[in-house]
Amino acid sequence: MKYDVAVIGGGVVGSMILRELSRYQLKSILLERQEDVAMGASRANSAIVHAGFDAKPGTKKADFNVKGNALMETVAKELSVPFCRNGSMVLAFSDEDLETLETLRLRGEENGVPMLRILCPEEVWEKEPAISREIKGALWAPTGGIVCPYELTIGGIENAMDNGAELKTNFCVTGIRKDGDSFVVVSPEEEICASYIVNAAGLFADEIARMVGDDSFSISPRRGEYELLDKTQGTLVHATIFQPPTKMGKGILVTPTVDGNLLTGPTSEDISDKEDTETTAAGLDKVQKLAVKSVPGINYRNVITAFTGLRACPDSGDFVIGPAKGEPHLIHAAGIESPGLTSAPAIAPEIVRLLGEAGLPLHPKEDFCPNRRPFPKFREMSDEEREALVQQDPRFGKIVCRCETITEGEVLEAIHRNPPARSVDAVKRRTRAGMGRCQGGFCGPQVVEILARELGIPMDEVTKSGGKSRMLTGKTRGEGGAI
Amino acid sequence: MKKLDLVIIGGGPAGMAAAVAAYEKGVRNLLILDREPQLGGILEQCIHNGFGLHRFKEELTGPEYAARFAEKVAEYGIPCLLNTMVLDLETESDGTKIVTAVSPQEGYLKLNARAVILAMGCRERPRGALNIAGTRPAGIYTAGAAQKFVNIKGQMPGKRVVILGSGDIGLIMARRMTLEGAKVEAVCELMPYSGGLTRNIVQCLADFGIPLKLSHTVVQIHGKERVEAVTIAAVGPDRRPIPGTEEKIPCDTLLLSVGLIPENELSRQAGVEMDPVTGGAVVDENRQTSIPGVFACGNVLHVHDLVDYVSEEAEIAGKQAAAYLDGCRMDAEMFPVSGKDGVRYVVPQRIRKGAAPFALYFRVGDVYRDVRIVVECGGKTLVSRIKKKVAPGEMETLPLKAEQVSQIDGLVTVRLEQKGAE
Ligand SMILES: Cc1cc2nc3c(=O)[nH]c(=O)nc-3n(C[C@H](O)[C@H](O)[C@H](O)COP(=O)(O)OP(=O)(O)OC[C@H]3O[C@@H](n4cnc5c(N)ncnc54)[C@H](O)[C@@H]3O)c2cc1C
Ligand SMILES: Cc1cc2nc3c(=O)[nH]c(=O)nc-3n(C[C@H](O)[C@H](O)[C@H](O)COP(=O)(O)OP(=O)(O)OC[C@H]3O[C@@H](n4cnc5c(N)ncnc54)[C@H](O)[C@@H]3O)c2cc1C
């Protein structure tokens, strides 16, 4: 099987690129080493669609950030992914901070960010009454937004697949060799051939580059820890609340999520292991201490989970976008650290343009459909919609996850739609079953049972997230069934 | 819209006992709703015995105890809709309650009820609330989820287990997992005492040689795909880990039994006034909530350790709902009840003027020995009783007689007089 393009990495960047490629008459495939897509930085980040005042003018980050922000609304609508332009605020706690805000405002204007304004404390409190009384003002960016990053990734891949693109999960690229004009992309289990490669491998993009002899950049992991709170805390603030960047880092943000929870974090710590997604006691402590500086009323008894995201920091400090050194048919979309989520919709067309420049023929597909069929969300439906849905398919009348009101019908869609869910966490990312207050205590056993039934495997082969992460270790002595 | 006199949300022991009591008081147009495929609530997965000692003077298993009530429900022909999840509860301006529910068989339902009994039970506190550092691999379950896997689905959640929290479910599961061939390495408890019943500590841990590590907690979880070990540590009086006491225990499973939370999302949506300490509704001695015609009982009101008291409480709610439907209005002046000096909470939280005799249910915040429990009102002692030991894991009850109740004319307090906490 020979492909025109192989995209390595199923994060939001790879997803948007695959979708962009599916607009053209091409055979494209996405290769992901994990058992599901959106398993890297794209599932564990702040989920902010940045306005664009952070990055230094003239950098790729600044450029793609502002363009991506403008594109996000359309992309989210087409893919029917939750997105909300809730606005962002950077708080100032001192006179020195006020100067920082002014710098940010000027920088934002230079980057092309519209409608930036410095608010006095009274204006801030009027918008956001829960904000600390210690503040001296805030920078207000109404174009800031929030999005669901893994749903965006999954939605982009589904839409690409609907338009003919392919996906292979559990495909860890361990080598690339040349066979005439084309590449042979190697994993421990199989090989595929492709004329062009896009490197969107996140933290591992430097290793992919080295596979074709390009050692022009390296990427190191920086840990960011978060705590996510129950929906009771989700309405404390409406906008995304940043702290002023200082020499010590960017500070801790407090933001609602598109699903109505409250997210606080991240810390910022350079580490050496690219797979170390542990949370630490010290990190979580720090998140709490700093978040209440911005919003003193956060009740941390309502934490429902903590997680870590790893930033893929390039040594150059800017996104690495362009052909590999010495290998013009491999295009990098590498070092995509923050604001990479925001930038992804703008990076994708640029990568396709670069592929065209490198010689890939780009003939638009006449029947390309940009819209993804909405994922049914019982919890968000009106009475009439619910009634109709249950009547049409009774499986939408069976509530599997009580905290988030997720039905069996939704779990089945997650398993049977593209990209298919094969594990408990994959179902969770697509449906939210298990993401609520009880964190899967109630729905866990049911989701395991449904997965086993639908995949035709015994319950004890169902995994939490692929590999050896089995949920169960075998039958009981009584050998199952009701006792 | 279907019109009913009484809708009971939840068909566990509380819901069933309330329905039976209401029926016996003459309510005929009633309906029990439960999301599970059978009545019985959490008891269906509690196949150990130890239920019903107070009520039936014999040791029943959970399903046997539930069956006694389910049989009554069937005998009276009380209708039940199973596999039916209640999604919403609202009160109209004329006092009518609208219950929204959904089921695969019945579809999307709106029911109109004159009175509602809340009997939704409780759920377990998850890991997030504990803030344990480390990875998030497979093999971390609440004890109740593990119990469901083992007892209902016939599946083992793991082979080598550490349990955090010594609540009753954790203790029961320590024994259950051992009987199923798993090795339970330890039960860690943050507090210097167990949150479970003494009899469970003896029968589930001591009899099987499972160590109970008091004043210990899990500080880190290891393992990328499946749990490979946990690190535990001793905690000081501030409940914070003491550096240097860490011990890494290899295991493939961590079970959490760190508390139960009344399942009150519906009550909150409906606007019922809540007690932040119990996590349940604020009720009067009739178990009526702040919304007239809405009653609450069982674990949704406050977490019980013994189902016998759940049934007792539910019968009060059932009877009083019947009285409400008969037109009896419970809007007399109310006197607040509160706990102090070691008493963490008291149910009911309010008493109506002229109330009939009733009992106070309460929990203490620490282990105390040789204490006197004192119930006072306006400087008068209504009742006092000496106890050899009281503990947070065991709910206390104290009945008040007619002549004591008649003396209530203001704030009632329940407090402990003692020589000193352990
Ligand atoms: C803590 C944190 C907070 C952030 N906050 C924001 C924010 O608020 N707003 C914003 O715009 N951006 C934010 N970002 C940045 C954003 O999350 C990333 O830029 C974006 O997710 C990067 O997407 P990606 O597809 O490049 O990488 P990833 O999502 O990491 O995807 C890379 C994929 O490649 C796969 N892969 C790696 N090696 C191989 C291989 N050899 N073979 C096959 N597959 C391979 C990986 O498994 C992974 O799935 C944040 C990042 C972090 C870490
Ligand atoms: C593991 C364990 C061990 C125990 N051991 C003992 C023991 O040894 N001895 C003893 O006396 N007691 C024991 N108990 C305590 C006793 O089981 C409980 O106190 C009792 O079951 C509580 O009854 P309930 O009806 O309030 O709640 P539950 O039994 O939890 O019933 C609540 C019901 O409401 C339903 N429900 C909830 N929300 C909705 C909704 N929105 N829509 C529809 N239905 C809903 C649920 O499905 C459930 O069936 C134990 C409890 C547990 C969990």
Short mmCIF file of N, CA and C and ligand atoms in Angstrom, two decimals, chain A residues 402 442, chain B residues 8-16 33-46 48-54 59-60 62 65 81 83-88 100-101 118-124 143-144 147 168-170 172-173 175 197 199-200 260 263 266 297-311 313-314, ligand 2:
data_model
loop_
_atom_site.label_atom_id
_atom_site.label_comp_id
_atom_site.label_asym_id
_atom_site.label_seq_id
_atom_site.Cartn_x
_atom_site.Cartn_y
_atom_site.Cartn_z
N ARG A 402 -24.14 8.67 35.32
CA ARG A 402 -25.16 9.51 35.95
C ARG A 402 -24.64 10.92 36.20
N PHE A 442 -19.43 4.74 39.03
CA PHE A 442 -20.72 4.16 38.66
C PHE A 442 -20.68 3.58 37.24
N ILE B 8 -41.65 8.13 44.44
CA ILE B 8 -40.49 7.82 45.28
C ILE B 8 -39.29 7.64 44.36
N ILE B 9 -38.29 8.48 44.56
CA ILE B 9 -37.12 8.41 43.68
C ILE B 9 -36.06 7.55 44.36
N GLY B 10 -35.81 6.37 43.81
CA GLY B 10 -34.87 5.43 44.40
C GLY B 10 -35.61 4.27 45.01
N GLY B 11 -35.25 3.06 44.60
CA GLY B 11 -35.92 1.86 45.12
C GLY B 11 -34.99 1.00 45.94
N GLY B 12 -34.08 1.62 46.67
CA GLY B 12 -33.24 0.91 47.62
C GLY B 12 -34.04 0.66 48.89
N PRO B 13 -33.38 0.25 49.96
CA PRO B 13 -34.11 0.01 51.20
C PRO B 13 -34.92 1.22 51.64
N ALA B 14 -34.39 2.42 51.45
CA ALA B 14 -35.12 3.62 51.88
C ALA B 14 -36.38 3.79 51.05
N GLY B 15 -36.23 3.75 49.74
CA GLY B 15 -37.39 3.97 48.87
C GLY B 15 -38.46 2.92 49.09
N MET B 16 -38.03 1.66 49.23
CA MET B 16 -39.03 0.60 49.42
C MET B 16 -39.78 0.75 50.74
N LEU B 33 -39.42 4.85 41.34
CA LEU B 33 -38.56 4.92 40.16
C LEU B 33 -37.14 4.53 40.58
N ASP B 34 -36.52 3.64 39.82
CA ASP B 34 -35.11 3.34 40.09
C ASP B 34 -34.37 3.07 38.79
N ARG B 35 -33.11 3.51 38.75
CA ARG B 35 -32.35 3.37 37.51
C ARG B 35 -31.78 1.97 37.33
N GLU B 36 -31.78 1.17 38.39
CA GLU B 36 -31.23 -0.18 38.27
C GLU B 36 -32.31 -1.12 37.72
N PRO B 37 -31.90 -2.30 37.24
CA PRO B 37 -32.90 -3.23 36.71
C PRO B 37 -33.70 -3.95 37.80
N GLN B 38 -33.32 -3.80 39.07
CA GLN B 38 -34.09 -4.43 40.15
C GLN B 38 -34.16 -3.48 41.34
N LEU B 39 -35.10 -3.75 42.25
CA LEU B 39 -35.17 -2.99 43.50
C LEU B 39 -34.04 -3.47 44.41
N GLY B 40 -33.75 -2.70 45.44
CA GLY B 40 -32.78 -3.17 46.43
C GLY B 40 -31.61 -2.23 46.66
N GLY B 41 -31.36 -1.37 45.68
CA GLY B 41 -30.29 -0.39 45.86
C GLY B 41 -28.94 -1.05 46.03
N ILE B 42 -28.11 -0.44 46.83
CA ILE B 42 -26.74 -0.91 47.01
C ILE B 42 -26.71 -2.29 47.67
N LEU B 43 -27.81 -2.66 48.34
CA LEU B 43 -27.83 -3.95 49.04
C LEU B 43 -27.64 -5.11 48.08
N GLU B 44 -28.03 -4.94 46.82
CA GLU B 44 -27.93 -6.04 45.87
C GLU B 44 -26.50 -6.51 45.68
N GLN B 45 -25.54 -5.62 45.89
CA GLN B 45 -24.15 -6.05 45.72
C GLN B 45 -23.48 -6.38 47.05
N CYS B 46 -24.21 -6.25 48.15
CA CYS B 46 -23.65 -6.54 49.48
C CYS B 46 -24.03 -7.96 49.88
N HIS B 48 -22.49 -10.07 51.66
CA HIS B 48 -22.09 -10.51 53.00
C HIS B 48 -23.31 -10.45 53.92
N ASN B 49 -23.20 -11.10 55.10
CA ASN B 49 -24.34 -10.96 56.00
C ASN B 49 -24.05 -9.92 57.06
N GLY B 50 -25.02 -9.62 57.87
CA GLY B 50 -24.84 -8.57 58.87
C GLY B 50 -25.90 -7.50 58.72
N PHE B 51 -26.92 -7.80 57.95
CA PHE B 51 -28.00 -6.84 57.79
C PHE B 51 -29.20 -7.29 58.61
N GLY B 52 -29.86 -6.34 59.23
CA GLY B 52 -31.13 -6.65 59.86
C GLY B 52 -31.06 -7.11 61.30
N LEU B 53 -29.86 -7.01 61.93
CA LEU B 53 -29.74 -7.45 63.33
C LEU B 53 -30.71 -6.73 64.25
N HIS B 54 -30.87 -5.43 64.04
CA HIS B 54 -31.76 -4.66 64.91
C HIS B 54 -33.21 -4.92 64.57
N GLU B 59 -29.30 -12.31 61.21
CA GLU B 59 -28.29 -11.81 60.29
C GLU B 59 -28.63 -12.20 58.88
N LEU B 60 -29.01 -11.21 58.09
CA LEU B 60 -29.37 -11.46 56.69
C LEU B 60 -28.25 -10.95 55.79
N GLY B 62 -27.36 -8.74 52.28
CA GLY B 62 -27.99 -7.55 51.71
C GLY B 62 -29.20 -7.90 50.85
N TYR B 65 -32.14 -9.01 52.94
CA TYR B 65 -32.80 -7.90 53.62
C TYR B 65 -33.68 -7.14 52.63
N LEU B 81 -41.14 1.61 38.24
CA LEU B 81 -40.51 1.70 36.93
C LEU B 81 -39.02 1.52 37.16
N ASN B 83 -34.99 0.49 35.57
CA ASN B 83 -34.16 0.99 34.45
C ASN B 83 -34.54 2.42 34.11
N THR B 84 -35.00 3.13 35.09
CA THR B 84 -35.53 4.48 34.84
C THR B 84 -34.73 5.50 35.65
N MET B 85 -34.07 6.38 34.95
CA MET B 85 -33.24 7.38 35.61
C MET B 85 -34.01 8.67 35.75
N VAL B 86 -34.08 9.18 36.97
CA VAL B 86 -34.71 10.48 37.17
C VAL B 86 -33.67 11.55 36.86
N LEU B 87 -34.05 12.48 35.99
CA LEU B 87 -33.10 13.49 35.53
C LEU B 87 -33.35 14.85 36.16
N ASP B 88 -34.59 15.08 36.56
CA ASP B 88 -34.89 16.42 37.02
C ASP B 88 -36.09 16.42 37.95
N THR B 100 -38.91 14.45 35.92
CA THR B 100 -38.52 14.06 34.56
C THR B 100 -37.63 12.84 34.64
N ALA B 101 -37.95 11.82 33.85
CA ALA B 101 -37.16 10.59 33.91
C ALA B 101 -37.04 10.01 32.51
N LEU B 118 -37.42 11.64 48.37
CA LEU B 118 -36.06 11.50 47.84
C LEU B 118 -35.40 10.33 48.56
N ALA B 119 -34.99 9.31 47.80
CA ALA B 119 -34.34 8.13 48.40
C ALA B 119 -33.26 7.62 47.47
N MET B 120 -32.40 8.56 47.02
CA MET B 120 -31.41 8.22 45.98
C MET B 120 -30.11 7.63 46.51
N GLY B 121 -29.99 7.47 47.82
CA GLY B 121 -28.76 6.86 48.33
C GLY B 121 -27.55 7.77 48.20
N CYS B 122 -26.37 7.17 48.10
CA CYS B 122 -25.16 7.98 48.04
C CYS B 122 -24.17 7.38 47.06
N ARG B 123 -23.10 8.12 46.80
CA ARG B 123 -22.04 7.60 45.94
C ARG B 123 -20.71 7.72 46.67
N GLU B 124 -19.68 7.12 46.11
CA GLU B 124 -18.39 7.12 46.79
C GLU B 124 -17.54 8.31 46.36
N ALA B 143 -14.05 1.26 46.29
CA ALA B 143 -14.36 -0.07 46.82
C ALA B 143 -15.72 -0.55 46.32
N GLY B 144 -16.65 0.36 46.17
CA GLY B 144 -17.98 -0.03 45.71
C GLY B 144 -17.98 -0.50 44.27
N GLN B 147 -16.61 -3.85 44.32
CA GLN B 147 -17.63 -4.77 44.84
C GLN B 147 -18.62 -5.17 43.75
N ASP B 168 -16.65 1.11 55.91
CA ASP B 168 -17.18 -0.26 55.89
C ASP B 168 -17.01 -0.96 54.55
N ILE B 169 -17.20 -0.23 53.47
CA ILE B 169 -17.11 -0.90 52.17
C ILE B 169 -15.69 -1.39 51.94
N GLY B 170 -14.70 -0.58 52.35
CA GLY B 170 -13.30 -0.98 52.21
C GLY B 170 -13.00 -2.23 53.03
N ILE B 172 -15.17 -4.53 54.09
CA ILE B 172 -15.88 -5.67 53.51
C ILE B 172 -15.13 -6.17 52.27
N MET B 173 -14.63 -5.23 51.49
CA MET B 173 -13.94 -5.63 50.26
C MET B 173 -12.57 -6.26 50.55
N ARG B 175 -11.99 -8.33 52.91
CA ARG B 175 -12.32 -9.73 53.15
C ARG B 175 -12.74 -10.41 51.84
N LEU B 197 -17.38 0.08 61.18
CA LEU B 197 -17.93 -0.56 62.37
C LEU B 197 -16.87 -1.47 62.99
N ARG B 199 -17.22 -4.25 64.41
CA ARG B 199 -17.38 -5.65 64.06
C ARG B 199 -16.76 -5.95 62.69
N ASN B 200 -16.79 -4.97 61.79
CA ASN B 200 -16.18 -5.21 60.48
C ASN B 200 -14.66 -5.26 60.56
N LEU B 260 -18.48 8.50 51.67
CA LEU B 260 -19.67 8.46 50.82
C LEU B 260 -20.27 9.86 50.78
N GLU B 263 -26.28 11.52 47.31
CA GLU B 263 -26.47 11.76 45.87
C GLU B 263 -27.57 12.81 45.67
N LEU B 266 -30.34 16.00 42.28
CA LEU B 266 -31.76 16.31 42.03
C LEU B 266 -32.30 17.26 43.08
N CYS B 297 -35.05 10.54 52.87
CA CYS B 297 -34.70 9.52 53.85
C CYS B 297 -33.60 8.60 53.32
N GLY B 298 -32.93 7.93 54.23
CA GLY B 298 -31.87 6.99 53.85
C GLY B 298 -30.56 7.72 53.60
N ASN B 299 -29.70 7.09 52.81
CA ASN B 299 -28.37 7.64 52.62
C ASN B 299 -28.35 8.96 51.86
N VAL B 300 -29.42 9.30 51.18
CA VAL B 300 -29.44 10.59 50.50
C VAL B 300 -29.59 11.72 51.51
N LEU B 301 -30.09 11.38 52.69
CA LEU B 301 -30.29 12.40 53.73
C LEU B 301 -29.02 12.53 54.57
N HIS B 302 -28.51 11.44 55.03
CA HIS B 302 -27.20 11.39 55.69
C HIS B 302 -26.73 9.95 55.62
N VAL B 303 -25.43 9.74 55.59
CA VAL B 303 -24.92 8.40 55.37
C VAL B 303 -25.12 7.56 56.63
N HIS B 304 -25.79 6.42 56.46
CA HIS B 304 -26.05 5.50 57.56
C HIS B 304 -25.06 4.36 57.50
N ASP B 305 -24.69 3.77 58.65
CA ASP B 305 -23.87 2.57 58.56
C ASP B 305 -24.73 1.32 58.63
N LEU B 306 -25.89 1.41 59.24
CA LEU B 306 -26.75 0.24 59.35
C LEU B 306 -28.07 0.47 58.61
N VAL B 307 -28.39 -0.49 57.80
CA VAL B 307 -29.58 -0.35 56.97
C VAL B 307 -30.85 -0.34 57.82
N ASP B 308 -30.80 -0.97 59.01
CA ASP B 308 -31.97 -0.98 59.89
C ASP B 308 -32.47 0.43 60.17
N TYR B 309 -31.54 1.35 60.38
CA TYR B 309 -31.94 2.73 60.66
C TYR B 309 -32.46 3.42 59.41
N VAL B 310 -31.97 2.95 58.24
CA VAL B 310 -32.47 3.50 56.98
C VAL B 310 -33.96 3.18 56.86
N SER B 311 -34.28 1.93 57.14
CA SER B 311 -35.68 1.52 57.04
C SER B 311 -36.55 2.31 58.00
N GLU B 313 -36.02 5.26 59.30
CA GLU B 313 -36.15 6.64 58.87
C GLU B 313 -37.10 6.76 57.68
N ALA B 314 -37.00 5.78 56.77
CA ALA B 314 -37.83 5.81 55.57
C ALA B 314 -39.31 5.66 55.92
C1 LIG C 2 -20.67 -1.93 50.69
C2 LIG C 2 -21.68 -1.66 51.75
C3 LIG C 2 -21.75 -2.47 52.84
C4 LIG C 2 -22.73 -2.28 53.80
N1 LIG C 2 -22.82 -3.14 54.84
C5 LIG C 2 -23.86 -3.05 55.70
C6 LIG C 2 -24.05 -4.02 56.74
O1 LIG C 2 -23.27 -4.96 56.87
N2 LIG C 2 -25.11 -3.89 57.54
C7 LIG C 2 -25.99 -2.87 57.39
O2 LIG C 2 -26.97 -2.82 58.13
N3 LIG C 2 -25.82 -1.90 56.45
C8 LIG C 2 -24.78 -1.97 55.59
N4 LIG C 2 -24.61 -1.01 54.61
C9 LIG C 2 -25.49 0.17 54.59
C10 LIG C 2 -26.78 0.01 53.81
O3 LIG C 2 -26.59 -0.82 52.71
C11 LIG C 2 -27.19 1.35 53.31
O4 LIG C 2 -27.30 2.18 54.39
C12 LIG C 2 -28.53 1.31 52.57
O5 LIG C 2 -28.45 0.50 51.43
C13 LIG C 2 -28.98 2.69 52.17
O6 LIG C 2 -30.22 2.61 51.58
P1 LIG C 2 -30.78 3.72 50.59
O7 LIG C 2 -32.06 3.21 50.09
O8 LIG C 2 -30.75 5.02 51.27
O9 LIG C 2 -29.71 3.82 49.43
P2 LIG C 2 -29.34 2.81 48.26
O10 LIG C 2 -29.33 1.41 48.73
O11 LIG C 2 -28.09 3.34 47.70
O12 LIG C 2 -30.52 2.98 47.21
C14 LIG C 2 -30.68 4.15 46.44
C15 LIG C 2 -31.40 3.76 45.16
O13 LIG C 2 -31.74 4.93 44.47
C16 LIG C 2 -31.51 4.75 43.10
N5 LIG C 2 -31.32 6.06 42.49
C17 LIG C 2 -30.44 7.03 42.85
N6 LIG C 2 -30.56 8.11 42.07
C18 LIG C 2 -31.53 7.83 41.18
C19 LIG C 2 -32.11 8.54 40.10
N7 LIG C 2 -31.71 9.77 39.78
N8 LIG C 2 -33.08 7.94 39.37
C20 LIG C 2 -33.49 6.69 39.67
N9 LIG C 2 -32.98 5.97 40.69
C21 LIG C 2 -32.01 6.53 41.43
C22 LIG C 2 -30.30 3.85 43.07
O14 LIG C 2 -30.22 3.15 41.87
C23 LIG C 2 -30.52 2.94 44.25
O15 LIG C 2 -31.20 1.77 43.85
C24 LIG C 2 -23.62 -1.21 53.66
C25 LIG C 2 -23.52 -0.34 52.57
C26 LIG C 2 -22.56 -0.56 51.62
C27 LIG C 2 -22.47 0.37 50.44
#
